[in-house]
PDB file of C-alpha atoms in Angstrom:
ATOM      1  CA  MET C  11     -32.635 -11.732 -20.625  1.00 44.00           C
ATOM      2  CA  THR C  12     -30.556  -8.572 -19.891  1.00 53.00           C
ATOM      3  CA  ASP C  13     -27.861  -7.044 -22.062  1.00 54.00           C
ATOM      4  CA  ARG C  14     -25.315  -8.321 -19.480  1.00 51.00           C
ATOM      5  CA  ASP C  15     -26.609 -11.851 -19.598  1.00 51.00           C
ATOM      6  CA  SER C  16     -26.160 -11.928 -23.515  1.00 53.00           C
ATOM      7  CA  VAL C  17     -22.544 -10.774 -23.265  1.00 59.00           C
ATOM      8  CA  TYR C  18     -21.440 -13.315 -20.674  1.00 62.00           C
ATOM      9  CA  SER C  19     -21.944 -17.083 -20.609  1.00 74.00           C
ATOM     10  CA  GLY C  20     -24.216 -16.889 -17.631  1.00 79.00           C
ATOM     11  CA  PRO C  21     -26.058 -14.606 -15.274  1.00 86.00           C
ATOM     12  CA  VAL C  22     -23.877 -11.857 -13.829  1.00 88.00           C
ATOM     13  CA  PRO C  23     -24.262 -11.213  -9.986  1.00 85.00           C
ATOM     14  CA  ASP C  24     -25.848  -7.812  -9.331  1.00 81.00           C
ATOM     15  CA  PRO C  25     -23.547  -5.780  -7.250  1.00 83.00           C
ATOM     16  CA  ALA C  26     -26.292  -3.640  -5.979  1.00 77.00           C
ATOM     17  CA  ALA C  27     -27.771  -6.593  -4.374  1.00 81.00           C
ATOM     18  CA  MET C  28     -24.640  -7.656  -2.522  1.00 76.00           C
ATOM     19  CA  ARG C  29     -24.959  -6.641   1.209  1.00 74.00           C
ATOM     20  CA  LYS C  30     -23.107  -7.733   4.281  1.00 75.00           C
ATOM     21  CA  GLN C  31     -23.897  -6.720   7.812  1.00 72.00           C
ATOM     22  CA  TYR C  32     -20.684  -5.728   9.421  1.00 73.00           C
ATOM     23  CA  ARG C  33     -19.559  -6.601  13.066  1.00 70.00           C
ATOM     24  CA  ALA C  34     -21.233  -4.955  16.018  1.00 66.00           C
ATOM     25  CA  ASP C  35     -18.088  -4.270  18.076  1.00 79.00           C
ATOM     26  CA  GLY C  36     -16.629  -0.876  17.217  1.00 88.00           C
ATOM     27  CA  LEU C  37     -13.748   1.439  17.776  1.00 93.00           C
ATOM     28  CA  ASP C  38     -13.805   3.952  20.555  1.00 92.00           C
ATOM     29  CA  GLU C  39     -11.625   6.991  21.108  1.00 95.00           C
ATOM     30  CA  ALA C  40     -10.710   5.676  24.606  1.00 94.00           C
ATOM     31  CA  GLU C  41      -9.133   2.466  23.078  1.00 92.00           C
ATOM     32  CA  LEU C  42      -6.801   4.299  20.739  1.00 97.00           C
ATOM     33  CA  ALA C  43      -3.038   4.353  21.009  1.00 97.00           C
ATOM     34  CA  ALA C  44      -1.215   7.534  21.480  1.00 97.00           C
ATOM     35  CA  THR C  45       0.187   7.679  17.937  1.00 98.00           C
ATOM     36  CA  PRO C  46      -1.239   6.386  14.711  1.00 98.00           C
ATOM     37  CA  VAL C  47       1.738   4.240  14.066  1.00 98.00           C
ATOM     38  CA  GLU C  48       1.258   2.502  17.495  1.00 98.00           C
ATOM     39  CA  GLN C  49      -2.462   1.996  16.548  1.00 98.00           C
ATOM     40  CA  PHE C  50      -1.476   0.762  13.129  1.00 98.00           C
ATOM     41  CA  ALA C  51       0.857  -1.770  14.741  1.00 98.00           C
ATOM     42  CA  ARG C  52      -1.974  -3.161  16.711  1.00 98.00           C
ATOM     43  CA  TRP C  53      -4.325  -3.597  13.857  1.00 98.00           C
ATOM     44  CA  PHE C  54      -1.513  -4.810  11.493  1.00 98.00           C
ATOM     45  CA  LYS C  55      -0.816  -7.609  14.125  1.00 98.00           C
ATOM     46  CA  ASP C  56      -4.525  -8.437  14.250  1.00 97.00           C
ATOM     47  CA  ALA C  57      -4.585  -8.802  10.488  1.00 97.00           C
ATOM     48  CA  ALA C  58      -1.357 -10.769  10.080  1.00 97.00           C
ATOM     49  CA  VAL C  59      -1.344 -12.902  13.334  1.00 97.00           C
ATOM     50  CA  GLU C  60      -4.976 -13.221  14.556  1.00 95.00           C
ATOM     51  CA  ALA C  61      -6.931 -13.069  11.154  1.00 96.00           C
ATOM     52  CA  HIS C  62      -4.103 -14.621   9.048  1.00 97.00           C
ATOM     53  CA  LEU C  63      -4.962 -12.475   6.023  1.00 97.00           C
ATOM     54  CA  PHE C  64      -3.230 -13.023   2.816  1.00 97.00           C
ATOM     55  CA  GLU C  65      -0.534 -10.325   2.299  1.00 97.00           C
ATOM     56  CA  PRO C  66      -1.943  -7.867   5.041  1.00 98.00           C
ATOM     57  CA  ASN C  67       1.046  -5.575   3.985  1.00 98.00           C
ATOM     58  CA  ALA C  68      -0.703  -5.064   0.539  1.00 98.00           C
ATOM     59  CA  MET C  69      -1.890  -1.504   0.194  1.00 98.00           C
ATOM     60  CA  ILE C  70      -3.322   0.597  -2.526  1.00 98.00           C
ATOM     61  CA  VAL C  71      -1.117   3.482  -3.382  1.00 98.00           C
ATOM     62  CA  SER C  72      -2.799   6.473  -5.029  1.00 98.00           C
ATOM     63  CA  THR C  73      -0.918   9.201  -6.680  1.00 98.00           C
ATOM     64  CA  ALA C  74      -1.600  12.179  -8.925  1.00 98.00           C
ATOM     65  CA  ASP C  75       0.574  13.841 -11.612  1.00 96.00           C
ATOM     66  CA  ALA C  76       1.111  17.542 -12.018  1.00 95.00           C
ATOM     67  CA  GLU C  77      -2.139  17.900 -13.870  1.00 96.00           C
ATOM     68  CA  GLY C  78      -4.131  16.044 -11.094  1.00 96.00           C
ATOM     69  CA  ARG C  79      -4.658  12.910 -13.104  1.00 97.00           C
ATOM     70  CA  PRO C  80      -4.890  10.028 -10.624  1.00 98.00           C
ATOM     71  CA  GLY C  81      -3.374   6.502 -10.608  1.00 98.00           C
ATOM     72  CA  SER C  82      -3.759   3.584  -8.159  1.00 98.00           C
ATOM     73  CA  ARG C  83      -2.012   0.302  -7.782  1.00 97.00           C
ATOM     74  CA  THR C  84      -1.308  -2.334  -5.153  1.00 98.00           C
ATOM     75  CA  VAL C  85       2.033  -2.248  -3.489  1.00 98.00           C
ATOM     76  CA  LEU C  86       3.633  -4.146  -0.567  1.00 98.00           C
ATOM     77  CA  LEU C  87       4.511  -2.182   2.616  1.00 98.00           C
ATOM     78  CA  LYS C  88       7.999  -3.104   3.691  1.00 98.00           C
ATOM     79  CA  GLN C  89       8.589  -1.066   6.880  1.00 98.00           C
ATOM     80  CA  PHE C  90       6.844   1.268   9.104  1.00 98.00           C
ATOM     81  CA  ASP C  91       7.729   3.166  12.244  1.00 97.00           C
ATOM     82  CA  GLU C  92       7.205   6.731  13.685  1.00 96.00           C
ATOM     83  CA  GLN C  93       8.967   8.176  10.688  1.00 97.00           C
ATOM     84  CA  GLY C  94       6.534   6.642   8.135  1.00 98.00           C
ATOM     85  CA  PHE C  95       5.478   3.853   5.767  1.00 98.00           C
ATOM     86  CA  VAL C  96       8.092   2.447   3.305  1.00 98.00           C
ATOM     87  CA  PHE C  97       7.642   0.813  -0.015  1.00 98.00           C
ATOM     88  CA  TYR C  98      10.036   0.169  -2.937  1.00 98.00           C
ATOM     89  CA  THR C  99       9.705   0.697  -6.573  1.00 97.00           C
ATOM     90  CA  ASN C 100      11.246   1.603  -9.873  1.00 94.00           C
ATOM     91  CA  TYR C 101      11.954   5.390  -9.915  1.00 96.00           C
ATOM     92  CA  GLU C 102      11.093   5.336 -13.571  1.00 94.00           C
ATOM     93  CA  SER C 103       7.587   3.856 -12.979  1.00 96.00           C
ATOM     94  CA  ARG C 104       4.363   5.794 -13.275  1.00 96.00           C
ATOM     95  CA  LYS C 105       3.940   6.131  -9.580  1.00 97.00           C
ATOM     96  CA  ALA C 106       7.436   7.478  -9.074  1.00 97.00           C
ATOM     97  CA  ARG C 107       7.057  10.002 -11.854  1.00 97.00           C
ATOM     98  CA  ASP C 108       3.780  11.155 -10.288  1.00 98.00           C
ATOM     99  CA  LEU C 109       5.517  11.509  -6.973  1.00 98.00           C
ATOM    100  CA  ALA C 110       8.322  13.570  -8.565  1.00 97.00           C
ATOM    101  CA  GLU C 111       5.665  15.963  -9.750  1.00 97.00           C
ATOM    102  CA  ASN C 112       3.361  15.704  -6.818  1.00 98.00           C
ATOM    103  CA  PRO C 113       4.628  14.215  -3.594  1.00 98.00           C
ATOM    104  CA  TYR C 114       1.191  13.893  -1.959  1.00 98.00           C
ATOM    105  CA  VAL C 115      -0.016  10.335  -1.747  1.00 98.00           C
ATOM    106  CA  SER C 116      -2.707   8.106  -0.134  1.00 98.00           C
ATOM    107  CA  LEU C 117      -2.237   4.600   1.236  1.00 98.00           C
ATOM    108  CA  LEU C 118      -5.149   2.249   1.697  1.00 98.00           C
ATOM    109  CA  PHE C 119      -4.995  -1.014   3.660  1.00 98.00           C
ATOM    110  CA  PRO C 120      -8.255  -2.885   2.578  1.00 98.00           C
ATOM    111  CA  TRP C 121      -8.459  -5.493   5.298  1.00 97.00           C
ATOM    112  CA  HIS C 122     -12.109  -6.493   4.143  1.00 95.00           C
ATOM    113  CA  PRO C 123     -12.385  -9.878   6.069  1.00 95.00           C
ATOM    114  CA  MET C 124     -12.072  -7.920   9.277  1.00 95.00           C
ATOM    115  CA  ALA C 125     -14.316  -5.125   8.095  1.00 95.00           C
ATOM    116  CA  ARG C 126     -11.433  -2.637   8.581  1.00 97.00           C
ATOM    117  CA  GLN C 127      -9.438  -0.061   6.509  1.00 97.00           C
ATOM    118  CA  VAL C 128      -6.560   2.186   7.327  1.00 98.00           C
ATOM    119  CA  ILE C 129      -6.099   5.354   5.159  1.00 98.00           C
ATOM    120  CA  VAL C 130      -2.733   7.047   5.320  1.00 98.00           C
ATOM    121  CA  ARG C 131      -2.434  10.488   3.552  1.00 98.00           C
ATOM    122  CA  GLY C 132       0.994  12.293   3.545  1.00 98.00           C
ATOM    123  CA  VAL C 133       4.061  13.170   1.677  1.00 98.00           C
ATOM    124  CA  ALA C 134       6.461  10.695  -0.020  1.00 98.00           C
ATOM    125  CA  ARG C 135      10.170  11.114   0.182  1.00 98.00           C
ATOM    126  CA  ARG C 136      12.920   9.014  -1.253  1.00 98.00           C
ATOM    127  CA  THR C 137      14.763   6.810   1.072  1.00 97.00           C
ATOM    128  CA  GLY C 138      18.538   7.076   1.401  1.00 97.00           C
ATOM    129  CA  ARG C 139      20.597   4.846  -0.909  1.00 97.00           C
ATOM    130  CA  ASP C 140      22.159   2.857   2.132  1.00 97.00           C
ATOM    131  CA  GLU C 141      18.672   2.096   3.378  1.00 97.00           C
ATOM    132  CA  THR C 142      17.584   1.180  -0.108  1.00 96.00           C
ATOM    133  CA  ALA C 143      20.775  -1.104  -0.596  1.00 96.00           C
ATOM    134  CA  ALA C 144      20.145  -2.869   2.648  1.00 97.00           C
ATOM    135  CA  TYR C 145      16.656  -3.772   1.760  1.00 96.00           C
ATOM    136  CA  PHE C 146      17.682  -4.758  -1.816  1.00 94.00           C
ATOM    137  CA  ARG C 147      20.176  -7.234  -0.396  1.00 95.00           C
ATOM    138  CA  SER C 148      17.353  -8.827   1.608  1.00 95.00           C
ATOM    139  CA  ARG C 149      15.271  -9.702  -1.457  1.00 95.00           C
ATOM    140  CA  PRO C 150      15.366 -13.019  -3.016  1.00 94.00           C
ATOM    141  CA  HIS C 151      17.917 -13.433  -5.862  1.00 94.00           C
ATOM    142  CA  GLY C 152      15.065 -13.650  -8.495  1.00 92.00           C
ATOM    143  CA  SER C 153      13.401 -10.387  -7.134  1.00 94.00           C
ATOM    144  CA  GLN C 154      16.810  -8.670  -7.408  1.00 92.00           C
ATOM    145  CA  LEU C 155      17.103  -9.615 -11.046  1.00 91.00           C
ATOM    146  CA  GLY C 156      13.584  -8.644 -11.662  1.00 89.00           C
ATOM    147  CA  ALA C 157      14.319  -5.128 -10.607  1.00 91.00           C
ATOM    148  CA  TRP C 158      16.795  -4.936 -13.520  1.00 87.00           C
ATOM    149  CA  ALA C 159      14.787  -6.888 -16.027  1.00 85.00           C
ATOM    150  CA  SER C 160      11.697  -4.807 -15.904  1.00 82.00           C
ATOM    151  CA  GLY C 161      11.604  -1.175 -17.122  1.00 75.00           C
ATOM    152  CA  GLN C 162       8.411  -0.690 -14.903  1.00 81.00           C
ATOM    153  CA  SER C 163       5.370   0.958 -16.601  1.00 79.00           C
ATOM    154  CA  SER C 164       7.271   1.146 -20.036  1.00 78.00           C
ATOM    155  CA  VAL C 165       5.535  -0.390 -23.055  1.00 77.00           C
ATOM    156  CA  ILE C 166       7.164  -3.632 -24.234  1.00 78.00           C
ATOM    157  CA  ALA C 167       6.641  -5.846 -27.439  1.00 84.00           C
ATOM    158  CA  GLY C 168       5.458  -8.899 -25.441  1.00 89.00           C
ATOM    159  CA  ARG C 169       6.175 -11.383 -22.559  1.00 92.00           C
ATOM    160  CA  ALA C 170       9.105 -12.886 -24.511  1.00 88.00           C
ATOM    161  CA  GLU C 171      11.020  -9.587 -24.277  1.00 86.00           C
ATOM    162  CA  LEU C 172      10.732  -9.573 -20.488  1.00 80.00           C
ATOM    163  CA  ASP C 173      11.645 -13.201 -20.182  1.00 86.00           C
ATOM    164  CA  ALA C 174      14.731 -12.811 -22.391  1.00 87.00           C
ATOM    165  CA  SER C 175      15.834  -9.885 -20.242  1.00 85.00           C
ATOM    166  CA  TYR C 176      15.477 -11.889 -17.131  1.00 84.00           C
ATOM    167  CA  ALA C 177      17.353 -14.861 -18.683  1.00 88.00           C
ATOM    168  CA  GLU C 178      20.175 -12.726 -19.858  1.00 88.00           C
ATOM    169  CA  LEU C 179      20.593 -11.288 -16.205  1.00 84.00           C
ATOM    170  CA  LEU C 180      20.435 -14.761 -14.773  1.00 89.00           C
ATOM    171  CA  ALA C 181      23.354 -15.805 -16.930  1.00 90.00           C
ATOM    172  CA  ARG C 182      25.275 -12.666 -15.860  1.00 91.00           C
ATOM    173  CA  TYR C 183      24.391 -12.955 -12.317  1.00 91.00           C
ATOM    174  CA  PRO C 184      23.742 -16.675 -11.303  1.00 93.00           C
ATOM    175  CA  GLU C 185      22.402 -17.692  -7.900  1.00 93.00           C
ATOM    176  CA  GLY C 186      24.941 -16.910  -5.277  1.00 90.00           C
ATOM    177  CA  GLU C 187      26.538 -14.068  -7.071  1.00 90.00           C
ATOM    178  CA  GLN C 188      25.905 -10.449  -5.762  1.00 94.00           C
ATOM    179  CA  VAL C 189      23.537  -8.350  -7.886  1.00 94.00           C
ATOM    180  CA  PRO C 190      24.244  -4.691  -7.936  1.00 92.00           C
ATOM    181  CA  VAL C 191      21.551  -2.286  -6.662  1.00 94.00           C
ATOM    182  CA  PRO C 192      19.909  -0.723  -9.651  1.00 93.00           C
ATOM    183  CA  PRO C 193      20.474   3.245  -9.624  1.00 93.00           C
ATOM    184  CA  HIS C 194      16.836   3.514 -10.887  1.00 94.00           C
ATOM    185  CA  TRP C 195      15.272   1.566  -8.093  1.00 94.00           C
ATOM    186  CA  GLY C 196      14.676   2.516  -4.470  1.00 97.00           C
ATOM    187  CA  GLY C 197      12.268   3.243  -1.602  1.00 98.00           C
ATOM    188  CA  PHE C 198       9.763   5.951  -0.770  1.00 98.00           C
ATOM    189  CA  ARG C 199       8.825   6.737   2.784  1.00 98.00           C
ATOM    190  CA  VAL C 200       5.235   8.260   3.300  1.00 98.00           C
ATOM    191  CA  VAL C 201       5.390  10.725   6.047  1.00 98.00           C
ATOM    192  CA  PRO C 202       1.851  10.745   7.455  1.00 98.00           C
ATOM    193  CA  GLU C 203      -0.153  13.887   7.761  1.00 98.00           C
ATOM    194  CA  SER C 204      -3.302  12.032   8.714  1.00 98.00           C
ATOM    195  CA  VAL C 205      -4.225   8.371   9.346  1.00 98.00           C
ATOM    196  CA  GLU C 206      -7.826   7.202   9.466  1.00 98.00           C
ATOM    197  CA  PHE C 207      -9.019   3.879  11.059  1.00 98.00           C
ATOM    198  CA  TRP C 208     -12.241   2.593   9.764  1.00 97.00           C
ATOM    199  CA  GLN C 209     -14.211  -0.037  11.458  1.00 95.00           C
ATOM    200  CA  GLY C 210     -17.389  -1.441   9.777  1.00 95.00           C
ATOM    201  CA  ARG C 211     -20.503  -1.399  11.999  1.00 92.00           C
ATOM    202  CA  GLU C 212     -23.972  -2.498  11.670  1.00 90.00           C
ATOM    203  CA  ASN C 213     -26.447  -0.441   9.467  1.00 90.00           C
ATOM    204  CA  ARG C 214     -23.548   1.162   7.682  1.00 90.00           C
ATOM    205  CA  LEU C 215     -23.013   3.481  10.826  1.00 91.00           C
ATOM    206  CA  HIS C 216     -19.368   2.833  10.745  1.00 95.00           C
ATOM    207  CA  ASP C 217     -16.623   4.046  13.179  1.00 96.00           C
ATOM    208  CA  ARG C 218     -14.004   6.380  11.506  1.00 97.00           C
ATOM    209  CA  LEU C 219     -11.407   7.847  13.764  1.00 98.00           C
ATOM    210  CA  ARG C 220      -8.726   9.970  12.237  1.00 98.00           C
ATOM    211  CA  TYR C 221      -5.406  11.111  13.638  1.00 98.00           C
ATOM    212  CA  VAL C 222      -4.293  14.561  12.236  1.00 98.00           C
ATOM    213  CA  ALA C 223      -0.742  15.823  12.722  1.00 98.00           C
ATOM    214  CA  ARG C 224      -0.289  18.968  14.869  1.00 97.00           C
ATOM    215  CA  ALA C 225       2.208  21.633  14.448  1.00 96.00           C
ATOM    216  CA  ASP C 226       3.805  20.813  17.752  1.00 96.00           C
ATOM    217  CA  GLY C 227       4.566  17.206  16.540  1.00 95.00           C
ATOM    218  CA  GLY C 228       1.663  15.606  18.292  1.00 97.00           C
ATOM    219  CA  TRP C 229      -1.620  14.172  17.078  1.00 98.00           C
ATOM    220  CA  SER C 230      -5.234  15.246  17.319  1.00 98.00           C
ATOM    221  CA  VAL C 231      -7.933  12.634  17.000  1.00 98.00           C
ATOM    222  CA  GLU C 232     -11.313  13.434  14.965  1.00 98.00           C
ATOM    223  CA  ARG C 233     -14.473  11.212  14.644  1.00 98.00           C
ATOM    224  CA  LEU C 234     -15.825  11.369  11.076  1.00 96.00           C
ATOM    225  CA  ALA C 235     -19.431  10.569  10.026  1.00 96.00           C
ATOM    226  CA  PRO C 236     -19.693   7.341   8.190  1.00 95.00           C
TER     227      PRO C 236
END
């Protein structure tokens, strides 16, 4: 019996023994769209419509504070176009505080069932208040209240404190009544400097094609070794 077996109720799977042979069809430079956003739209459609992945807009957002200490969390993408990739959050959260100190950010879309990843690296900028308000109005009533109820990333005494805050807000703004947009809540638009498309291949010889922004506004494409 190993130390791990004595700690848990049964044998623990060995992660080093977990192997999966990835798909044989790959990604070729000739198949790429003219811009990374166009290529992302193709793959996003594959993930959402063809593969029916659960929350294909879920992405890992990685930030670092002024001292370089990293932080990662899963956030939902809410919009993308040639101007960038947009998500919303509490501006007093850890991620927002990090971005205030260091605006460079990485987004990772982990579409594991398709053996695909997309990695976006760029600079995060706050969206305008009009854009934020328009999106806030589109959210379900409960999610609007939740933006007020939770002081995201702050330490609380327990779940009861959060539930009590929500209940108080629900009494103040019942279903059907307009909830004001919190001043401490809004969007970030990640303006990409590079976007990498990763396609799993056999024998770990994966395809990695990366768009890199040029000074003239166009994009160069690089192939990276796996």
